[in-house]
């Protein structure tokens, strides 16, 4: 997960950065978020995870995103995890996003939610998560 954290750092930075983590049913999004937080910490970046109370954009904004961005100063990453957080309404809340899936029930390559994600993570083997490349080639 340190490699994915490095990708986030390079692409969007860490100044009060909020990341959305969503995935197919049956994936352990809390575990993925915790791994991503640990990955940021390996790079010396302060990070924390929070479970999304719902996929409602207003609740996410007022309950998690706005307080995180308005309190504290300097570098910090908030990893928000929950099913539905990459839905149409909430996508604009995240500076970077991750879709999590496993072999059973994998979405088609061009599925809307996968296209919207910054990256795709395969957790078929939860001990060895693997970054997938969801490009159109």
mmCIF file of N, CA and C in Angstrom:
data_model
loop_
_atom_site.group_PDB
_atom_site.id
_atom_site.type_symbol
_atom_site.label_atom_id
_atom_site.label_comp_id
_atom_site.label_asym_id
_atom_site.label_seq_id
_atom_site.Cartn_x
_atom_site.Cartn_y
_atom_site.Cartn_z
ATOM 1 N N UNK A 1 0.826 -1.194 0.000
ATOM 2 C CA UNK A 1 0.000 0.000 0.000
ATOM 3 C C UNK A 1 0.870 1.257 0.000
ATOM 4 N N UNK A 2 2.137 1.111 0.376
ATOM 5 C CA UNK A 2 3.040 2.266 0.344
ATOM 6 C C UNK A 2 3.207 2.782 -1.079
ATOM 7 N N UNK A 3 3.169 1.877 -2.067
ATOM 8 C CA UNK A 3 3.299 2.303 -3.467
ATOM 9 C C UNK A 3 2.083 3.116 -3.906
ATOM 10 N N UNK A 4 0.908 2.729 -3.464
ATOM 11 C CA UNK A 4 -0.292 3.501 -3.809
ATOM 12 C C UNK A 4 -0.252 4.853 -3.104
ATOM 13 N N UNK A 5 0.192 4.874 -1.850
ATOM 14 C CA UNK A 5 0.335 6.151 -1.143
ATOM 15 C C UNK A 5 1.315 7.057 -1.885
ATOM 16 N N UNK A 6 2.414 6.491 -2.378
ATOM 17 C CA UNK A 6 3.388 7.283 -3.139
ATOM 18 C C UNK A 6 2.759 7.843 -4.411
ATOM 19 N N UNK A 7 1.907 7.061 -5.046
ATOM 20 C CA UNK A 7 1.200 7.519 -6.244
ATOM 21 C C UNK A 7 0.307 8.718 -5.915
ATOM 22 N N UNK A 8 -0.406 8.637 -4.805
ATOM 23 C CA UNK A 8 -1.270 9.745 -4.380
ATOM 24 C C UNK A 8 -0.429 10.987 -4.095
ATOM 25 N N UNK A 9 0.646 10.811 -3.359
ATOM 26 C CA UNK A 9 1.525 11.932 -3.013
ATOM 27 C C UNK A 9 2.020 12.620 -4.278
ATOM 28 N N UNK A 10 2.438 11.831 -5.263
ATOM 29 C CA UNK A 10 2.959 12.397 -6.510
ATOM 30 C C UNK A 10 1.877 13.082 -7.335
ATOM 31 N N UNK A 11 0.672 12.527 -7.330
ATOM 32 C CA UNK A 11 -0.385 13.058 -8.194
ATOM 33 C C UNK A 11 -1.129 14.243 -7.605
ATOM 34 N N UNK A 12 -1.449 14.207 -6.320
ATOM 35 C CA UNK A 12 -2.297 15.268 -5.754
ATOM 36 C C UNK A 12 -1.736 15.913 -4.496
ATOM 37 N N UNK A 13 -0.647 15.415 -3.965
ATOM 38 C CA UNK A 13 -0.078 16.009 -2.767
ATOM 39 C C UNK A 13 -0.794 15.572 -1.502
ATOM 40 N N UNK A 14 -0.427 16.202 -0.404
ATOM 41 C CA UNK A 14 -0.941 15.775 0.899
ATOM 42 C C UNK A 14 -1.454 16.932 1.753
ATOM 43 N N UNK A 15 -1.730 18.071 1.145
ATOM 44 C CA UNK A 15 -2.200 19.224 1.904
ATOM 45 C C UNK A 15 -3.708 19.130 2.129
ATOM 46 N N UNK A 16 -4.096 18.501 3.266
ATOM 47 C CA UNK A 16 -5.507 18.304 3.618
ATOM 48 C C UNK A 16 -6.239 17.534 2.510
ATOM 49 N N UNK A 17 -5.599 16.518 2.011
ATOM 50 C CA UNK A 17 -6.117 15.701 0.915
ATOM 51 C C UNK A 17 -7.139 14.688 1.433
ATOM 52 N N UNK A 18 -8.261 14.598 0.735
ATOM 53 C CA UNK A 18 -9.305 13.639 1.103
ATOM 54 C C UNK A 18 -9.440 12.616 -0.025
ATOM 55 N N UNK A 19 -9.388 11.345 0.353
ATOM 56 C CA UNK A 19 -9.437 10.228 -0.588
ATOM 57 C C UNK A 19 -10.706 9.422 -0.325
ATOM 58 N N UNK A 20 -11.373 8.999 -1.388
ATOM 59 C CA UNK A 20 -12.542 8.137 -1.271
ATOM 60 C C UNK A 20 -12.193 6.716 -1.663
ATOM 61 N N UNK A 21 -12.576 5.749 -0.837
ATOM 62 C CA UNK A 21 -12.338 4.327 -1.113
ATOM 63 C C UNK A 21 -13.684 3.613 -1.126
ATOM 64 N N UNK A 22 -14.009 3.027 -2.261
ATOM 65 C CA UNK A 22 -15.268 2.312 -2.469
ATOM 66 C C UNK A 22 -14.919 0.952 -3.058
ATOM 67 N N UNK A 23 -15.877 0.053 -3.114
ATOM 68 C CA UNK A 23 -15.590 -1.240 -3.703
ATOM 69 C C UNK A 23 -16.817 -2.107 -3.818
ATOM 70 N N UNK A 24 -16.607 -3.235 -4.474
ATOM 71 C CA UNK A 24 -17.711 -4.163 -4.665
ATOM 72 C C UNK A 24 -18.105 -4.772 -3.322
ATOM 73 N N UNK A 25 -19.335 -5.261 -3.256
ATOM 74 C CA UNK A 25 -19.814 -5.922 -2.041
ATOM 75 C C UNK A 25 -18.874 -7.064 -1.682
ATOM 76 N N UNK A 26 -18.621 -7.215 -0.403
ATOM 77 C CA UNK A 26 -17.770 -8.299 0.071
ATOM 78 C C UNK A 26 -16.317 -7.912 0.243
ATOM 79 N N UNK A 27 -15.934 -6.725 -0.198
ATOM 80 C CA UNK A 27 -14.555 -6.290 0.004
ATOM 81 C C UNK A 27 -14.445 -5.589 1.353
ATOM 82 N N UNK A 28 -13.317 -5.763 2.003
ATOM 83 C CA UNK A 28 -13.083 -5.180 3.328
ATOM 84 C C UNK A 28 -12.470 -3.792 3.151
ATOM 85 N N UNK A 29 -13.330 -2.809 2.973
ATOM 86 C CA UNK A 29 -12.859 -1.448 2.718
ATOM 87 C C UNK A 29 -12.136 -0.861 3.920
ATOM 88 N N UNK A 30 -12.541 -1.241 5.113
ATOM 89 C CA UNK A 30 -11.867 -0.745 6.319
ATOM 90 C C UNK A 30 -10.413 -1.212 6.347
ATOM 91 N N UNK A 31 -10.186 -2.460 5.986
ATOM 92 C CA UNK A 31 -8.821 -2.999 5.951
ATOM 93 C C UNK A 31 -7.985 -2.280 4.898
ATOM 94 N N UNK A 32 -8.567 -2.037 3.734
ATOM 95 C CA UNK A 32 -7.850 -1.328 2.673
ATOM 96 C C UNK A 32 -7.501 0.085 3.129
ATOM 97 N N UNK A 33 -8.455 0.772 3.740
ATOM 98 C CA UNK A 33 -8.206 2.137 4.221
ATOM 99 C C UNK A 33 -7.096 2.150 5.269
ATOM 100 N N UNK A 34 -7.116 1.188 6.183
ATOM 101 C CA UNK A 34 -6.070 1.106 7.207
ATOM 102 C C UNK A 34 -4.706 0.852 6.569
ATOM 103 N N UNK A 35 -4.671 0.004 5.553
ATOM 104 C CA UNK A 35 -3.419 -0.250 4.844
ATOM 105 C C UNK A 35 -2.909 0.985 4.134
ATOM 106 N N UNK A 36 -3.821 1.751 3.564
ATOM 107 C CA UNK A 36 -3.434 2.980 2.878
ATOM 108 C C UNK A 36 -2.909 4.008 3.879
ATOM 109 N N UNK A 37 -3.549 4.126 5.031
ATOM 110 C CA UNK A 37 -3.062 5.021 6.087
ATOM 111 C C UNK A 37 -1.642 4.618 6.488
ATOM 112 N N UNK A 38 -1.410 3.326 6.683
ATOM 113 C CA UNK A 38 -0.071 2.842 7.029
ATOM 114 C C UNK A 38 0.924 3.172 5.918
ATOM 115 N N UNK A 39 0.480 3.076 4.663
ATOM 116 C CA UNK A 39 1.342 3.428 3.538
ATOM 117 C C UNK A 39 1.755 4.892 3.571
ATOM 118 N N UNK A 40 0.814 5.773 3.883
ATOM 119 C CA UNK A 40 1.159 7.195 4.008
ATOM 120 C C UNK A 40 2.142 7.411 5.148
ATOM 121 N N UNK A 41 1.912 6.743 6.261
ATOM 122 C CA UNK A 41 2.795 6.903 7.414
ATOM 123 C C UNK A 41 4.211 6.436 7.099
ATOM 124 N N UNK A 42 4.355 5.424 6.231
ATOM 125 C CA UNK A 42 5.686 4.987 5.808
ATOM 126 C C UNK A 42 6.415 6.088 5.042
ATOM 127 N N UNK A 43 5.656 6.983 4.441
ATOM 128 C CA UNK A 43 6.235 8.115 3.713
ATOM 129 C C UNK A 43 6.320 9.367 4.586
ATOM 130 N N UNK A 44 6.040 9.228 5.870
ATOM 131 C CA UNK A 44 6.123 10.353 6.787
ATOM 132 C C UNK A 44 4.957 11.318 6.708
ATOM 133 N N UNK A 45 3.833 10.864 6.158
ATOM 134 C CA UNK A 45 2.648 11.706 6.002
ATOM 135 C C UNK A 45 1.606 11.304 7.042
ATOM 136 N N UNK A 46 1.106 12.273 7.772
ATOM 137 C CA UNK A 46 0.043 12.027 8.743
ATOM 138 C C UNK A 46 -1.243 11.673 7.999
ATOM 139 N N UNK A 47 -1.880 10.578 8.396
ATOM 140 C CA UNK A 47 -3.103 10.138 7.720
ATOM 141 C C UNK A 47 -4.024 9.466 8.723
ATOM 142 N N UNK A 48 -5.316 9.489 8.408
ATOM 143 C CA UNK A 48 -6.306 8.801 9.230
ATOM 144 C C UNK A 48 -7.418 8.286 8.332
ATOM 145 N N UNK A 49 -8.124 7.278 8.819
ATOM 146 C CA UNK A 49 -9.248 6.708 8.074
ATOM 147 C C UNK A 49 -10.546 7.006 8.809
ATOM 148 N N UNK A 50 -11.617 7.130 8.037
ATOM 149 C CA UNK A 50 -12.945 7.345 8.611
ATOM 150 C C UNK A 50 -13.967 6.581 7.785
ATOM 151 N N UNK A 51 -14.874 5.910 8.474
ATOM 152 C CA UNK A 51 -15.967 5.211 7.792
ATOM 153 C C UNK A 51 -17.016 6.231 7.376
ATOM 154 N N UNK A 52 -17.467 6.135 6.139
ATOM 155 C CA UNK A 52 -18.518 7.028 5.649
ATOM 156 C C UNK A 52 -19.823 6.688 6.353
ATOM 157 N N UNK A 53 -20.509 7.692 6.906
ATOM 158 C CA UNK A 53 -21.782 7.416 7.571
ATOM 159 C C UNK A 53 -22.871 7.002 6.591
ATOM 160 N N UNK A 54 -22.719 7.416 5.328
ATOM 161 C CA UNK A 54 -23.651 7.068 4.255
ATOM 162 C C UNK A 54 -22.991 7.488 2.952
ATOM 163 N N UNK A 55 -23.686 7.306 1.850
ATOM 164 C CA UNK A 55 -23.160 7.783 0.570
ATOM 165 C C UNK A 55 -23.794 9.117 0.183
ATOM 166 N N UNK A 56 -24.544 9.712 1.099
ATOM 167 C CA UNK A 56 -25.183 11.005 0.856
ATOM 168 C C UNK A 56 -24.119 12.098 0.803
ATOM 169 N N UNK A 57 -24.063 12.818 -0.308
ATOM 170 C CA UNK A 57 -23.010 13.805 -0.523
ATOM 171 C C UNK A 57 -23.023 14.903 0.532
ATOM 172 N N UNK A 58 -24.189 15.371 0.938
ATOM 173 C CA UNK A 58 -24.256 16.434 1.944
ATOM 174 C C UNK A 58 -23.747 15.952 3.301
ATOM 175 N N UNK A 59 -24.100 14.729 3.671
ATOM 176 C CA UNK A 59 -23.623 14.167 4.936
ATOM 177 C C UNK A 59 -22.115 13.962 4.910
ATOM 178 N N UNK A 60 -21.593 13.493 3.787
ATOM 179 C CA UNK A 60 -20.150 13.308 3.660
ATOM 180 C C UNK A 60 -19.424 14.649 3.745
ATOM 181 N N UNK A 61 -19.942 15.630 3.036
ATOM 182 C CA UNK A 61 -19.304 16.950 3.021
ATOM 183 C C UNK A 61 -19.311 17.577 4.417
ATOM 184 N N UNK A 62 -20.484 17.627 5.044
ATOM 185 C CA UNK A 62 -20.586 18.325 6.332
ATOM 186 C C UNK A 62 -20.014 17.519 7.499
ATOM 187 N N UNK A 63 -20.099 16.204 7.420
ATOM 188 C CA UNK A 63 -19.656 15.376 8.535
ATOM 189 C C UNK A 63 -18.193 14.994 8.521
ATOM 190 N N UNK A 64 -17.591 14.921 7.335
ATOM 191 C CA UNK A 64 -16.202 14.460 7.245
ATOM 192 C C UNK A 64 -15.288 15.426 6.484
ATOM 193 N N UNK A 65 -15.657 15.751 5.264
ATOM 194 C CA UNK A 65 -14.751 16.499 4.390
ATOM 195 C C UNK A 65 -14.511 17.923 4.889
ATOM 196 N N UNK A 66 -15.568 18.689 5.108
ATOM 197 C CA UNK A 66 -15.404 20.090 5.530
ATOM 198 C C UNK A 66 -14.673 20.213 6.868
ATOM 199 N N UNK A 67 -15.031 19.428 7.885
ATOM 200 C CA UNK A 67 -14.286 19.541 9.144
ATOM 201 C C UNK A 67 -12.797 19.208 8.987
ATOM 202 N N UNK A 68 -12.479 18.196 8.195
ATOM 203 C CA UNK A 68 -11.075 17.830 8.001
ATOM 204 C C UNK A 68 -10.312 18.948 7.303
ATOM 205 N N UNK A 69 -10.899 19.519 6.279
ATOM 206 C CA UNK A 69 -10.203 20.560 5.526
ATOM 207 C C UNK A 69 -10.092 21.870 6.298
ATOM 208 N N UNK A 70 -11.026 22.127 7.205
ATOM 209 C CA UNK A 70 -11.021 23.417 7.902
ATOM 210 C C UNK A 70 -10.309 23.375 9.255
ATOM 211 N N UNK A 71 -10.035 22.203 9.773
ATOM 212 C CA UNK A 71 -9.308 22.104 11.038
ATOM 213 C C UNK A 71 -7.916 21.577 10.761
ATOM 214 N N UNK A 72 -6.992 21.961 11.569
ATOM 215 C CA UNK A 72 -5.624 21.529 11.353
ATOM 216 C C UNK A 72 -4.986 22.326 10.234
ATOM 217 N N UNK A 73 -3.696 22.229 10.168
ATOM 218 C CA UNK A 73 -2.956 22.962 9.142
ATOM 219 C C UNK A 73 -1.875 22.054 8.574
ATOM 220 N N UNK A 74 -1.486 22.356 7.368
ATOM 221 C CA UNK A 74 -0.402 21.609 6.757
ATOM 222 C C UNK A 74 -0.829 20.260 6.223
ATOM 223 N N UNK A 75 0.178 19.424 6.049
ATOM 224 C CA UNK A 75 -0.048 18.123 5.434
ATOM 225 C C UNK A 75 -0.944 17.232 6.282
ATOM 226 N N UNK A 76 -1.728 16.442 5.603
ATOM 227 C CA UNK A 76 -2.588 15.463 6.242
ATOM 228 C C UNK A 76 -3.505 14.850 5.207
ATOM 229 N N UNK A 77 -3.798 13.573 5.385
ATOM 230 C CA UNK A 77 -4.659 12.845 4.453
ATOM 231 C C UNK A 77 -5.774 12.174 5.245
ATOM 232 N N UNK A 78 -6.987 12.298 4.742
ATOM 233 C CA UNK A 78 -8.142 11.600 5.297
ATOM 234 C C UNK A 78 -8.607 10.584 4.265
ATOM 235 N N UNK A 79 -8.670 9.321 4.660
ATOM 236 C CA UNK A 79 -9.124 8.245 3.787
ATOM 237 C C UNK A 79 -10.540 7.868 4.221
ATOM 238 N N UNK A 80 -11.524 8.224 3.411
ATOM 239 C CA UNK A 80 -12.928 7.938 3.709
ATOM 240 C C UNK A 80 -13.319 6.662 2.967
ATOM 241 N N UNK A 81 -13.807 5.674 3.700
ATOM 242 C CA UNK A 81 -14.159 4.400 3.075
ATOM 243 C C UNK A 81 -15.619 4.065 3.318
ATOM 244 N N UNK A 82 -16.236 3.491 2.294
ATOM 245 C CA UNK A 82 -17.620 3.064 2.413
ATOM 246 C C UNK A 82 -18.220 2.757 1.056
ATOM 247 N N UNK A 83 -19.149 1.831 1.041
ATOM 248 C CA UNK A 83 -19.813 1.480 -0.208
ATOM 249 C C UNK A 83 -20.685 2.640 -0.666
ATOM 250 N N UNK A 84 -20.489 3.042 -1.901
ATOM 251 C CA UNK A 84 -21.269 4.127 -2.485
ATOM 252 C C UNK A 84 -20.584 5.476 -2.493
ATOM 253 N N UNK A 85 -19.382 5.591 -1.898
ATOM 254 C CA UNK A 85 -18.741 6.910 -1.844
ATOM 255 C C UNK A 85 -18.186 7.372 -3.191
ATOM 256 N N UNK A 86 -18.143 6.478 -4.172
ATOM 257 C CA UNK A 86 -17.748 6.902 -5.520
ATOM 258 C C UNK A 86 -18.959 7.037 -6.434
ATOM 259 N N UNK A 87 -20.142 7.125 -5.838
ATOM 260 C CA UNK A 87 -21.358 7.355 -6.614
ATOM 261 C C UNK A 87 -21.312 8.722 -7.273
ATOM 262 N N UNK A 88 -22.196 8.935 -8.233
ATOM 263 C CA UNK A 88 -22.193 10.175 -9.021
ATOM 264 C C UNK A 88 -22.128 11.435 -8.172
ATOM 265 N N UNK A 89 -22.943 11.560 -7.156
ATOM 266 C CA UNK A 89 -22.994 12.788 -6.375
ATOM 267 C C UNK A 89 -21.751 13.056 -5.555
ATOM 268 N N UNK A 90 -21.130 11.999 -5.036
ATOM 269 C CA UNK A 90 -20.014 12.176 -4.103
ATOM 270 C C UNK A 90 -18.646 12.242 -4.770
ATOM 271 N N UNK A 91 -18.541 11.905 -6.019
ATOM 272 C CA UNK A 91 -17.229 11.835 -6.676
ATOM 273 C C UNK A 91 -16.426 13.123 -6.585
ATOM 274 N N UNK A 92 -17.107 14.254 -6.602
ATOM 275 C CA UNK A 92 -16.410 15.535 -6.573
ATOM 276 C C UNK A 92 -15.797 15.887 -5.225
ATOM 277 N N UNK A 93 -16.078 15.109 -4.200
ATOM 278 C CA UNK A 93 -15.526 15.387 -2.877
ATOM 279 C C UNK A 93 -14.073 14.951 -2.737
ATOM 280 N N UNK A 94 -13.631 14.024 -3.567
ATOM 281 C CA UNK A 94 -12.333 13.377 -3.381
ATOM 282 C C UNK A 94 -11.287 13.954 -4.325
ATOM 283 N N UNK A 95 -10.091 14.186 -3.794
ATOM 284 C CA UNK A 95 -8.982 14.599 -4.665
ATOM 285 C C UNK A 95 -8.380 13.385 -5.363
ATOM 286 N N UNK A 96 -8.610 12.218 -4.798
ATOM 287 C CA UNK A 96 -8.107 10.969 -5.372
ATOM 288 C C UNK A 96 -9.039 9.873 -4.882
ATOM 289 N N UNK A 97 -9.207 8.812 -5.663
ATOM 290 C CA UNK A 97 -10.151 7.764 -5.260
ATOM 291 C C UNK A 97 -9.658 6.383 -5.665
ATOM 292 N N UNK A 98 -10.146 5.387 -4.948
ATOM 293 C CA UNK A 98 -9.722 4.005 -5.150
ATOM 294 C C UNK A 98 -10.951 3.106 -5.195
ATOM 295 N N UNK A 99 -11.035 2.282 -6.230
ATOM 296 C CA UNK A 99 -12.073 1.254 -6.342
ATOM 297 C C UNK A 99 -11.432 -0.075 -5.967
ATOM 298 N N UNK A 100 -12.076 -0.839 -5.073
ATOM 299 C CA UNK A 100 -11.543 -2.099 -4.561
ATOM 300 C C UNK A 100 -12.435 -3.241 -5.036
ATOM 301 N N UNK A 101 -11.796 -4.293 -5.573
ATOM 302 C CA UNK A 101 -12.569 -5.441 -6.045
ATOM 303 C C UNK A 101 -11.774 -6.719 -5.873
ATOM 304 N N UNK A 102 -12.469 -7.833 -6.064
ATOM 305 C CA UNK A 102 -11.843 -9.151 -6.036
ATOM 306 C C UNK A 102 -12.335 -9.933 -7.245
ATOM 307 N N UNK A 103 -11.712 -11.066 -7.489
ATOM 308 C CA UNK A 103 -12.022 -11.828 -8.707
ATOM 309 C C UNK A 103 -13.506 -12.150 -8.829
ATOM 310 N N UNK A 104 -14.097 -12.681 -7.763
ATOM 311 C CA UNK A 104 -15.518 -13.029 -7.805
ATOM 312 C C UNK A 104 -16.351 -11.749 -7.853
ATOM 313 N N UNK A 105 -17.140 -11.596 -8.882
ATOM 314 C CA UNK A 105 -18.014 -10.432 -8.989
ATOM 315 C C UNK A 105 -17.362 -9.189 -9.545
ATOM 316 N N UNK A 106 -16.184 -9.328 -10.133
ATOM 317 C CA UNK A 106 -15.454 -8.179 -10.683
ATOM 318 C C UNK A 106 -16.311 -7.436 -11.707
ATOM 319 N N UNK A 107 -16.292 -6.118 -11.625
ATOM 320 C CA UNK A 107 -17.020 -5.305 -12.606
ATOM 321 C C UNK A 107 -16.305 -5.321 -13.948
ATOM 322 N N UNK A 108 -17.043 -5.059 -14.997
ATOM 323 C CA UNK A 108 -16.422 -4.957 -16.313
ATOM 324 C C UNK A 108 -15.440 -3.796 -16.324
ATOM 325 N N UNK A 109 -14.424 -3.912 -17.149
ATOM 326 C CA UNK A 109 -13.352 -2.932 -17.220
ATOM 327 C C UNK A 109 -13.860 -1.510 -17.391
ATOM 328 N N UNK A 110 -14.900 -1.306 -18.157
ATOM 329 C CA UNK A 110 -15.376 0.043 -18.444
ATOM 330 C C UNK A 110 -16.578 0.447 -17.593
ATOM 331 N N UNK A 111 -16.818 -0.261 -16.513
ATOM 332 C CA UNK A 111 -17.930 0.101 -15.627
ATOM 333 C C UNK A 111 -17.744 1.536 -15.140
ATOM 334 N N UNK A 112 -18.818 2.269 -15.065
ATOM 335 C CA UNK A 112 -18.794 3.694 -14.749
ATOM 336 C C UNK A 112 -18.007 4.021 -13.483
ATOM 337 N N UNK A 113 -18.236 3.293 -12.419
ATOM 338 C CA UNK A 113 -17.569 3.605 -11.152
ATOM 339 C C UNK A 113 -16.068 3.329 -11.236
ATOM 340 N N UNK A 114 -15.664 2.318 -12.007
ATOM 341 C CA UNK A 114 -14.240 2.035 -12.166
ATOM 342 C C UNK A 114 -13.556 3.113 -12.997
ATOM 343 N N UNK A 115 -14.252 3.606 -14.001
ATOM 344 C CA UNK A 115 -13.685 4.675 -14.825
ATOM 345 C C UNK A 115 -13.481 5.928 -13.983
ATOM 346 N N UNK A 116 -14.388 6.190 -13.057
ATOM 347 C CA UNK A 116 -14.316 7.390 -12.221
ATOM 348 C C UNK A 116 -13.191 7.319 -11.189
ATOM 349 N N UNK A 117 -12.769 6.124 -10.813
ATOM 350 C CA UNK A 117 -11.742 5.974 -9.780
ATOM 351 C C UNK A 117 -10.364 6.343 -10.316
ATOM 352 N N UNK A 118 -9.548 6.913 -9.451
ATOM 353 C CA UNK A 118 -8.165 7.227 -9.810
ATOM 354 C C UNK A 118 -7.359 5.952 -9.994
ATOM 355 N N UNK A 119 -7.706 4.903 -9.238
ATOM 356 C CA UNK A 119 -6.990 3.631 -9.308
ATOM 357 C C UNK A 119 -7.931 2.500 -8.920
ATOM 358 N N UNK A 120 -7.550 1.285 -9.315
ATOM 359 C CA UNK A 120 -8.308 0.077 -8.992
ATOM 360 C C UNK A 120 -7.370 -0.862 -8.237
ATOM 361 N N UNK A 121 -7.874 -1.439 -7.143
ATOM 362 C CA UNK A 121 -7.086 -2.351 -6.327
ATOM 363 C C UNK A 121 -7.777 -3.707 -6.288
ATOM 364 N N UNK A 122 -7.035 -4.765 -6.638
ATOM 365 C CA UNK A 122 -7.545 -6.132 -6.595
ATOM 366 C C UNK A 122 -7.137 -6.750 -5.258
ATOM 367 N N UNK A 123 -8.128 -7.163 -4.475
ATOM 368 C CA UNK A 123 -7.860 -7.781 -3.171
ATOM 369 C C UNK A 123 -8.311 -9.242 -3.150
ATOM 370 N N UNK A 124 -8.246 -9.909 -4.313
ATOM 371 C CA UNK A 124 -8.575 -11.329 -4.364
ATOM 372 C C UNK A 124 -7.739 -12.077 -3.328
ATOM 373 N N UNK A 125 -6.450 -11.726 -3.217
ATOM 374 C CA UNK A 125 -5.583 -12.216 -2.148
ATOM 375 C C UNK A 125 -5.376 -11.043 -1.190
ATOM 376 N N UNK A 126 -6.142 -10.987 -0.089
ATOM 377 C CA UNK A 126 -6.085 -9.814 0.787
ATOM 378 C C UNK A 126 -4.709 -9.556 1.402
ATOM 379 N N UNK A 127 -3.889 -10.588 1.493
ATOM 380 C CA UNK A 127 -2.538 -10.405 2.034
ATOM 381 C C UNK A 127 -1.603 -9.754 1.018
ATOM 382 N N UNK A 128 -1.983 -9.797 -0.246
ATOM 383 C CA UNK A 128 -1.150 -9.230 -1.315
ATOM 384 C C UNK A 128 -2.018 -8.437 -2.285
ATOM 385 N N UNK A 129 -2.555 -7.291 -1.850
ATOM 386 C CA UNK A 129 -3.378 -6.483 -2.760
ATOM 387 C C UNK A 129 -2.547 -6.037 -3.956
ATOM 388 N N UNK A 130 -3.210 -5.923 -5.098
ATOM 389 C CA UNK A 130 -2.491 -5.626 -6.340
ATOM 390 C C UNK A 130 -3.157 -4.470 -7.073
ATOM 391 N N UNK A 131 -2.362 -3.492 -7.440
ATOM 392 C CA UNK A 131 -2.832 -2.337 -8.215
ATOM 393 C C UNK A 131 -3.148 -2.819 -9.618
ATOM 394 N N UNK A 132 -4.348 -2.522 -10.092
ATOM 395 C CA UNK A 132 -4.766 -2.868 -11.450
ATOM 396 C C UNK A 132 -4.736 -1.611 -12.307
ATOM 397 N N UNK A 133 -4.534 -1.778 -13.581
ATOM 398 C CA UNK A 133 -4.519 -0.651 -14.515
ATOM 399 C C UNK A 133 -5.762 -0.750 -15.370
ATOM 400 N N UNK A 134 -6.682 0.134 -15.158
ATOM 401 C CA UNK A 134 -7.984 0.110 -15.818
ATOM 402 C C UNK A 134 -7.985 1.026 -17.037
ATOM 403 N N UNK A 135 -6.934 0.923 -17.823
ATOM 404 C CA UNK A 135 -6.857 1.801 -18.993
ATOM 405 C C UNK A 135 -7.624 1.204 -20.160
ATOM 406 N N UNK A 136 -7.743 1.969 -21.194
ATOM 407 C CA UNK A 136 -8.548 1.566 -22.347
ATOM 408 C C UNK A 136 -7.732 0.877 -23.430
ATOM 409 N N UNK A 137 -6.468 0.610 -23.208
ATOM 410 C CA UNK A 137 -5.634 -0.014 -24.242
ATOM 411 C C UNK A 137 -6.001 -1.472 -24.426
#
